[in-house]
Amino acid sequence: MKSNSATTNNQRKPVLLWLDLSHDRSTEELMAQFRLACDCRLAKESGLPARDAGQQPDMICMHFDRPDALGLNLLLEVKRTAPSIPITMFTVQHSEELAVWAMRSGVWEYLALPLATREKSRYLQSLQQLCQLRWQEDAHSKKPQVERCGNLPDSIRLTKEHQKHHALQKAVAYIDQHYREGIDQKDLAQRCGMTPFRFSRLFKELLGVGFMDYVLRKRMDLARELLNNSQMPVTSNGYEAGFKDPSYFARAFKQCLGCTPSEYRDASRPPLPQLTSAPLENDALPLLAHP
């Protein structure tokens, strides 16, 4: 028998907060497609979700027709302002690069308009699953993986550019597993079916940093964690993080963080407590054995 809370959740509609970033202000028309299954609310002009009055939304829907830098920067600001609320990005003008950017920016779902009936149904089903998890009473229970709504449109998914980005994402996963080992950029480019030049350019385009900088950051993050939490010698920390030359480890660490590994460890340790000079109580004195 279902509890009253479960019954209430099953009857509740997801609350969608819509931000109209279209040039022709056509969001009301798009919202109409979802009103039967969802509680749709249009955000105030230039208003962010955290400032919007009323019940907190279950989903933020950002509607673009022709995305521009101003609108995409607003999406990032919304993500920072309300990180716990998932975002769906609806767009008429779309590209493979835009879809990759959206996923990298933490968008929960990216949908190209106009929506096919099947795609809309899959989105609503996925949205309902997500909301049921968010409405669960036990916030600490293990939540199953939510299957996201649909794949990217074929016009994006089947392009050569998308396939290259997909191969590059596999390379990033490989780096994340093996960054403590020696990784040759030429070999990795060959794994992706690219020239080293093409690999290097796409890598920086996708992640915002170069290949060597990405590997260095991964190693530095691990080195800092080891310095904070292990008792190993500083040199051993460097070896464990993937730095085979202690001198290079020290130079690179100081260049990145402004101090040597030893100085970083000393600064991260809490100061020792001050010894009290107050006399001990009688019952705190050690017992002395009689001769």
CSV table of C-alpha atoms in Angstrom, one decimal:
chain,number,residue,atom,x,y,z
A,1,MET,CA,0.0,0.0,0.0
A,2,LYS,CA,1.4,3.4,-1.0
A,3,SER,CA,2.0,6.0,1.6
A,4,ASN,CA,0.2,9.3,1.5
A,5,SER,CA,3.4,11.0,0.5
A,6,ALA,CA,4.0,8.7,-2.4
A,7,THR,CA,0.4,9.2,-3.6
A,8,THR,CA,0.8,13.0,-3.4
A,9,ASN,CA,4.0,12.8,-5.4
A,10,ASN,CA,2.4,10.7,-8.1
A,11,GLN,CA,-0.3,13.3,-8.5
A,12,ARG,CA,2.0,16.3,-8.4
A,13,LYS,CA,3.0,17.9,-11.7
A,14,PRO,CA,6.6,19.0,-12.3
A,15,VAL,CA,7.1,22.7,-12.0
A,16,LEU,CA,8.9,24.2,-15.0
A,17,LEU,CA,10.3,27.7,-14.8
A,18,TRP,CA,10.8,29.1,-18.3
A,19,LEU,CA,13.3,31.8,-19.3
A,20,ASP,CA,12.4,33.4,-22.7
A,21,LEU,CA,15.7,34.0,-24.5
A,22,SER,CA,14.2,34.0,-28.0
A,23,HIS,CA,14.3,37.0,-30.2
A,24,ASP,CA,10.7,36.6,-31.3
A,25,ARG,CA,9.4,36.0,-27.7
A,26,SER,CA,7.8,32.7,-28.6
A,27,THR,CA,8.3,30.9,-25.3
A,28,GLU,CA,4.6,31.1,-24.4
A,29,GLU,CA,3.8,29.1,-27.6
A,30,LEU,CA,6.4,26.4,-26.6
A,31,MET,CA,5.1,26.3,-23.0
A,32,ALA,CA,1.7,25.4,-24.3
A,33,GLN,CA,3.0,22.1,-25.4
A,34,PHE,CA,3.8,21.2,-21.8
A,35,ARG,CA,1.0,22.7,-19.8
A,36,LEU,CA,-1.1,19.5,-19.7
A,37,ALA,CA,1.7,17.5,-18.0
A,38,CYS,CA,3.6,20.3,-16.2
A,39,ASP,CA,3.0,23.4,-14.1
A,40,CYS,CA,4.7,26.0,-16.4
A,41,ARG,CA,5.7,29.4,-15.2
A,42,LEU,CA,7.4,32.2,-17.2
A,43,ALA,CA,10.2,33.9,-15.3
A,44,LYS,CA,10.1,37.6,-14.9
A,45,GLU,CA,12.1,39.7,-17.3
A,46,SER,CA,15.9,39.1,-16.7
A,47,GLY,CA,15.0,37.4,-13.5
A,48,LEU,CA,17.1,34.5,-12.1
A,49,PRO,CA,15.4,31.4,-10.6
A,50,ALA,CA,16.7,32.1,-7.1
A,51,ARG,CA,15.0,35.5,-7.1
A,52,ASP,CA,11.8,34.2,-8.7
A,53,ALA,CA,8.9,34.2,-6.3
A,54,GLY,CA,6.8,31.1,-5.4
A,55,GLN,CA,7.6,27.5,-5.2
A,56,GLN,CA,11.1,26.3,-6.2
A,57,PRO,CA,11.0,24.9,-9.8
A,58,ASP,CA,11.8,21.2,-10.5
A,59,MET,CA,13.4,22.2,-13.9
A,60,ILE,CA,14.6,25.4,-15.5
A,61,CYS,CA,13.8,25.6,-19.2
A,62,MET,CA,15.8,28.1,-21.2
A,63,HIS,CA,14.4,28.7,-24.6
A,64,PHE,CA,16.6,30.0,-27.5
A,65,ASP,CA,15.9,30.5,-31.1
A,66,ARG,CA,19.3,31.8,-32.1
A,67,PRO,CA,21.7,31.4,-29.2
A,68,ASP,CA,24.1,34.3,-28.7
A,69,ALA,CA,26.9,35.0,-26.2
A,70,LEU,CA,24.7,37.0,-23.9
A,71,GLY,CA,22.1,34.2,-23.6
A,72,LEU,CA,24.7,31.5,-23.1
A,73,ASN,CA,26.5,33.5,-20.4
A,74,LEU,CA,23.1,33.9,-18.7
A,75,LEU,CA,22.7,30.1,-18.7
A,76,LEU,CA,26.1,29.8,-17.0
A,77,GLU,CA,25.0,32.4,-14.4
A,78,VAL,CA,21.8,30.5,-13.8
A,79,LYS,CA,23.7,27.3,-13.3
A,80,ARG,CA,25.9,29.0,-10.7
A,81,THR,CA,23.0,30.7,-9.0
A,82,ALA,CA,20.8,27.6,-8.7
A,83,PRO,CA,23.2,24.6,-9.0
A,84,SER,CA,20.7,22.2,-7.5
A,85,ILE,CA,18.0,22.8,-10.1
A,86,PRO,CA,18.6,21.0,-13.5
A,87,ILE,CA,18.4,22.9,-16.7
A,88,THR,CA,16.9,22.0,-20.1
A,89,MET,CA,18.1,23.9,-23.1
A,90,PHE,CA,15.6,24.3,-26.0
A,91,THR,CA,17.0,25.8,-29.2
A,92,VAL,CA,16.0,26.2,-32.8
A,93,GLN,CA,19.4,27.0,-34.2
A,94,HIS,CA,21.7,24.2,-33.1
A,95,SER,CA,25.1,22.6,-34.0
A,96,GLU,CA,27.3,19.8,-32.7
A,97,GLU,CA,29.6,22.4,-31.0
A,98,LEU,CA,26.7,23.9,-29.2
A,99,ALA,CA,25.4,20.5,-28.0
A,100,VAL,CA,28.9,19.6,-26.7
A,101,TRP,CA,29.2,23.0,-25.0
A,102,ALA,CA,25.8,22.5,-23.3
A,103,MET,CA,26.7,19.1,-22.0
A,104,ARG,CA,30.0,20.4,-20.7
A,105,SER,CA,28.3,23.3,-19.0
A,106,GLY,CA,26.1,20.9,-16.9
A,107,VAL,CA,22.9,21.2,-18.9
A,108,TRP,CA,20.6,18.3,-18.0
A,109,GLU,CA,19.0,18.0,-21.4
A,110,TYR,CA,19.6,19.6,-24.8
A,111,LEU,CA,16.6,19.6,-27.2
A,112,ALA,CA,16.5,20.9,-30.7
A,113,LEU,CA,13.2,22.5,-31.9
A,114,PRO,CA,10.7,21.7,-33.3
A,115,LEU,CA,10.2,18.7,-31.0
A,116,ALA,CA,9.0,15.4,-32.5
A,117,THR,CA,6.1,13.8,-30.7
A,118,ARG,CA,8.2,10.8,-29.7
A,119,GLU,CA,11.1,13.0,-28.4
A,120,LYS,CA,8.7,15.1,-26.4
A,121,SER,CA,7.1,11.9,-24.8
A,122,ARG,CA,10.6,10.6,-23.9
A,123,TYR,CA,11.5,13.9,-22.4
A,124,LEU,CA,8.4,14.1,-20.2
A,125,GLN,CA,8.9,10.5,-19.0
A,126,SER,CA,12.5,11.2,-18.1
A,127,LEU,CA,11.5,14.4,-16.4
A,128,GLN,CA,8.8,12.6,-14.3
A,129,GLN,CA,11.4,10.0,-13.2
A,130,LEU,CA,13.8,12.8,-12.2
A,131,CYS,CA,11.1,14.6,-10.2
A,132,GLN,CA,10.0,11.5,-8.4
A,133,LEU,CA,13.6,11.0,-7.2
A,134,ARG,CA,13.8,14.7,-6.1
A,135,TRP,CA,10.5,14.4,-4.2
A,136,GLN,CA,11.5,11.3,-2.2
A,137,GLU,CA,11.3,11.7,1.5
A,138,ASP,CA,14.6,10.1,2.2
A,139,ALA,CA,17.2,12.5,0.7
A,140,HIS,CA,20.0,10.2,1.7
A,141,SER,CA,18.8,7.0,0.0
A,142,LYS,CA,20.7,5.8,-2.9
A,143,LYS,CA,19.2,7.2,-6.1
A,144,PRO,CA,19.1,5.1,-9.2
A,145,GLN,CA,20.5,6.4,-12.5
A,146,VAL,CA,17.9,8.4,-14.4
A,147,GLU,CA,17.9,7.6,-18.1
A,148,ARG,CA,18.0,10.9,-20.0
A,149,CYS,CA,15.6,11.8,-22.6
A,150,GLY,CA,16.6,10.7,-26.1
A,151,ASN,CA,19.8,11.2,-28.0
A,152,LEU,CA,21.0,14.2,-29.9
A,153,PRO,CA,19.2,14.7,-33.2
A,154,ASP,CA,20.7,12.7,-36.1
A,155,SER,CA,21.7,15.9,-37.9
A,156,ILE,CA,24.2,16.4,-35.0
A,157,ARG,CA,24.9,12.9,-33.8
A,158,LEU,CA,25.9,11.5,-37.2
A,159,THR,CA,28.3,14.3,-38.3
A,160,LYS,CA,32.0,13.6,-38.6
A,161,GLU,CA,32.7,16.4,-36.1
A,162,HIS,CA,30.5,14.8,-33.4
A,163,GLN,CA,32.3,11.5,-34.0
A,164,LYS,CA,35.6,13.2,-33.5
A,165,HIS,CA,34.5,14.8,-30.3
A,166,HIS,CA,33.2,11.4,-29.1
A,167,ALA,CA,36.6,9.9,-29.8
A,168,LEU,CA,38.2,12.7,-27.9
A,169,GLN,CA,36.0,12.1,-24.9
A,170,LYS,CA,37.2,8.5,-24.8
A,171,ALA,CA,40.8,9.9,-24.8
A,172,VAL,CA,39.9,12.1,-21.8
A,173,ALA,CA,38.6,9.1,-20.0
A,174,TYR,CA,41.8,7.2,-20.8
A,175,ILE,CA,43.9,10.2,-19.4
A,176,ASP,CA,41.8,10.3,-16.2
A,177,GLN,CA,42.7,6.7,-15.6
A,178,HIS,CA,46.4,6.7,-16.6
A,179,TYR,CA,47.6,10.3,-15.9
A,180,ARG,CA,50.1,9.0,-13.3
A,181,GLU,CA,51.8,7.1,-16.1
A,182,GLY,CA,53.7,8.4,-19.1
A,183,ILE,CA,51.1,9.3,-21.8
A,184,ASP,CA,52.4,10.1,-25.3
A,185,GLN,CA,50.2,12.7,-27.1
A,186,LYS,CA,51.1,11.2,-30.5
A,187,ASP,CA,50.0,7.8,-29.4
A,188,LEU,CA,46.8,9.2,-28.0
A,189,ALA,CA,46.0,11.1,-31.2
A,190,GLN,CA,46.5,7.9,-33.1
A,191,ARG,CA,44.1,6.1,-30.9
A,192,CYS,CA,41.5,8.8,-31.8
A,193,GLY,CA,42.3,8.6,-35.5
A,194,MET,CA,43.6,12.1,-35.7
A,195,THR,CA,46.9,13.9,-36.4
A,196,PRO,CA,48.7,15.3,-33.4
A,197,PHE,CA,47.8,18.8,-34.6
A,198,ARG,CA,44.1,18.1,-35.0
A,199,PHE,CA,44.1,16.3,-31.6
A,200,SER,CA,45.7,19.2,-29.8
A,201,ARG,CA,43.4,21.7,-31.3
A,202,LEU,CA,40.2,19.8,-30.6
A,203,PHE,CA,41.4,18.9,-27.1
A,204,LYS,CA,41.8,22.6,-26.2
A,205,GLU,CA,38.5,23.4,-27.8
A,206,LEU,CA,36.7,20.8,-25.8
A,207,LEU,CA,38.3,21.2,-22.4
A,208,GLY,CA,39.5,24.8,-22.5
A,209,VAL,CA,43.2,23.8,-21.7
A,210,GLY,CA,45.9,22.1,-23.6
A,211,PHE,CA,46.8,18.4,-23.4
A,212,MET,CA,49.9,18.9,-21.2
A,213,ASP,CA,48.2,21.4,-19.0
A,214,TYR,CA,45.3,19.0,-18.4
A,215,VAL,CA,47.6,16.2,-17.4
A,216,LEU,CA,49.6,18.5,-15.2
A,217,ARG,CA,46.4,19.7,-13.4
A,218,LYS,CA,45.4,16.1,-12.8
A,219,ARG,CA,48.8,15.3,-11.3
A,220,MET,CA,48.8,18.5,-9.2
A,221,ASP,CA,45.4,17.8,-7.8
A,222,LEU,CA,46.5,14.3,-6.6
A,223,ALA,CA,49.8,15.7,-5.3
A,224,ARG,CA,47.9,18.3,-3.2
A,225,GLU,CA,45.5,15.6,-1.9
A,226,LEU,CA,48.4,13.4,-0.9
A,227,LEU,CA,50.3,16.2,0.8
A,228,ASN,CA,47.2,17.0,2.8
A,229,ASN,CA,46.2,13.5,3.8
A,230,SER,CA,49.3,11.2,3.8
A,231,GLN,CA,52.4,10.9,5.8
A,232,MET,CA,54.6,9.9,2.9
A,233,PRO,CA,57.7,12.0,2.2
A,234,VAL,CA,57.2,14.9,-0.2
A,235,THR,CA,59.3,13.1,-2.9
A,236,SER,CA,57.1,10.0,-2.6
A,237,ASN,CA,54.0,12.1,-3.0
A,238,GLY,CA,55.4,13.4,-6.3
A,239,TYR,CA,56.2,10.0,-7.6
A,240,GLU,CA,52.7,8.7,-6.6
A,241,ALA,CA,51.1,11.6,-8.5
A,242,GLY,CA,53.1,10.9,-11.7
A,243,PHE,CA,56.2,13.2,-11.3
A,244,LYS,CA,59.3,11.0,-11.9
A,245,ASP,CA,61.7,13.9,-11.4
A,246,PRO,CA,61.6,15.4,-7.9
A,247,SER,CA,63.3,18.7,-9.1
A,248,TYR,CA,60.6,19.1,-11.8
A,249,PHE,CA,57.9,18.3,-9.3
A,250,ALA,CA,59.1,21.0,-6.9
A,251,ARG,CA,59.5,23.6,-9.8
A,252,ALA,CA,56.1,22.8,-11.3
A,253,PHE,CA,54.4,22.8,-7.9
A,254,LYS,CA,55.8,26.3,-7.0
A,255,GLN,CA,54.9,27.6,-10.5
A,256,CYS,CA,51.3,26.4,-10.1
A,257,LEU,CA,50.7,27.2,-6.4
A,258,GLY,CA,53.3,29.8,-5.5
A,259,CYS,CA,55.1,27.6,-2.9
A,260,THR,CA,57.1,24.4,-2.7
A,261,PRO,CA,55.4,21.1,-1.8
A,262,SER,CA,57.1,21.2,1.7
A,263,GLU,CA,55.8,24.7,2.3
A,264,TYR,CA,52.3,23.7,1.2
A,265,ARG,CA,52.3,20.7,3.6
A,266,ASP,CA,53.5,22.8,6.5
A,267,ALA,CA,50.9,25.5,5.8
A,268,SER,CA,48.0,23.0,5.5
A,269,ARG,CA,48.8,21.4,8.9
A,270,PRO,CA,46.9,22.8,11.9
A,271,PRO,CA,49.1,24.4,14.6
A,272,LEU,CA,49.9,22.2,17.6
A,273,PRO,CA,47.9,23.1,20.7
A,274,GLN,CA,49.5,25.3,23.3
A,275,LEU,CA,50.6,23.5,26.5
A,276,THR,CA,49.0,24.8,29.6
A,277,SER,CA,51.0,26.0,32.5
A,278,ALA,CA,48.2,25.5,35.0
A,279,PRO,CA,48.9,23.0,37.9
A,280,LEU,CA,47.3,19.6,37.6
A,281,GLU,CA,44.5,18.6,39.9
A,282,ASN,CA,45.4,16.0,42.5
A,283,ASP,CA,43.3,13.3,40.8
A,284,ALA,CA,45.2,14.0,37.5
A,285,LEU,CA,48.6,13.3,39.0
A,286,PRO,CA,50.2,10.0,38.1
A,287,LEU,CA,50.2,7.3,40.8
A,288,LEU,CA,53.7,6.6,42.1
A,289,ALA,CA,54.7,3.1,43.1
A,290,HIS,CA,55.9,2.8,46.7
A,291,PRO,CA,59.5,1.5,47.1
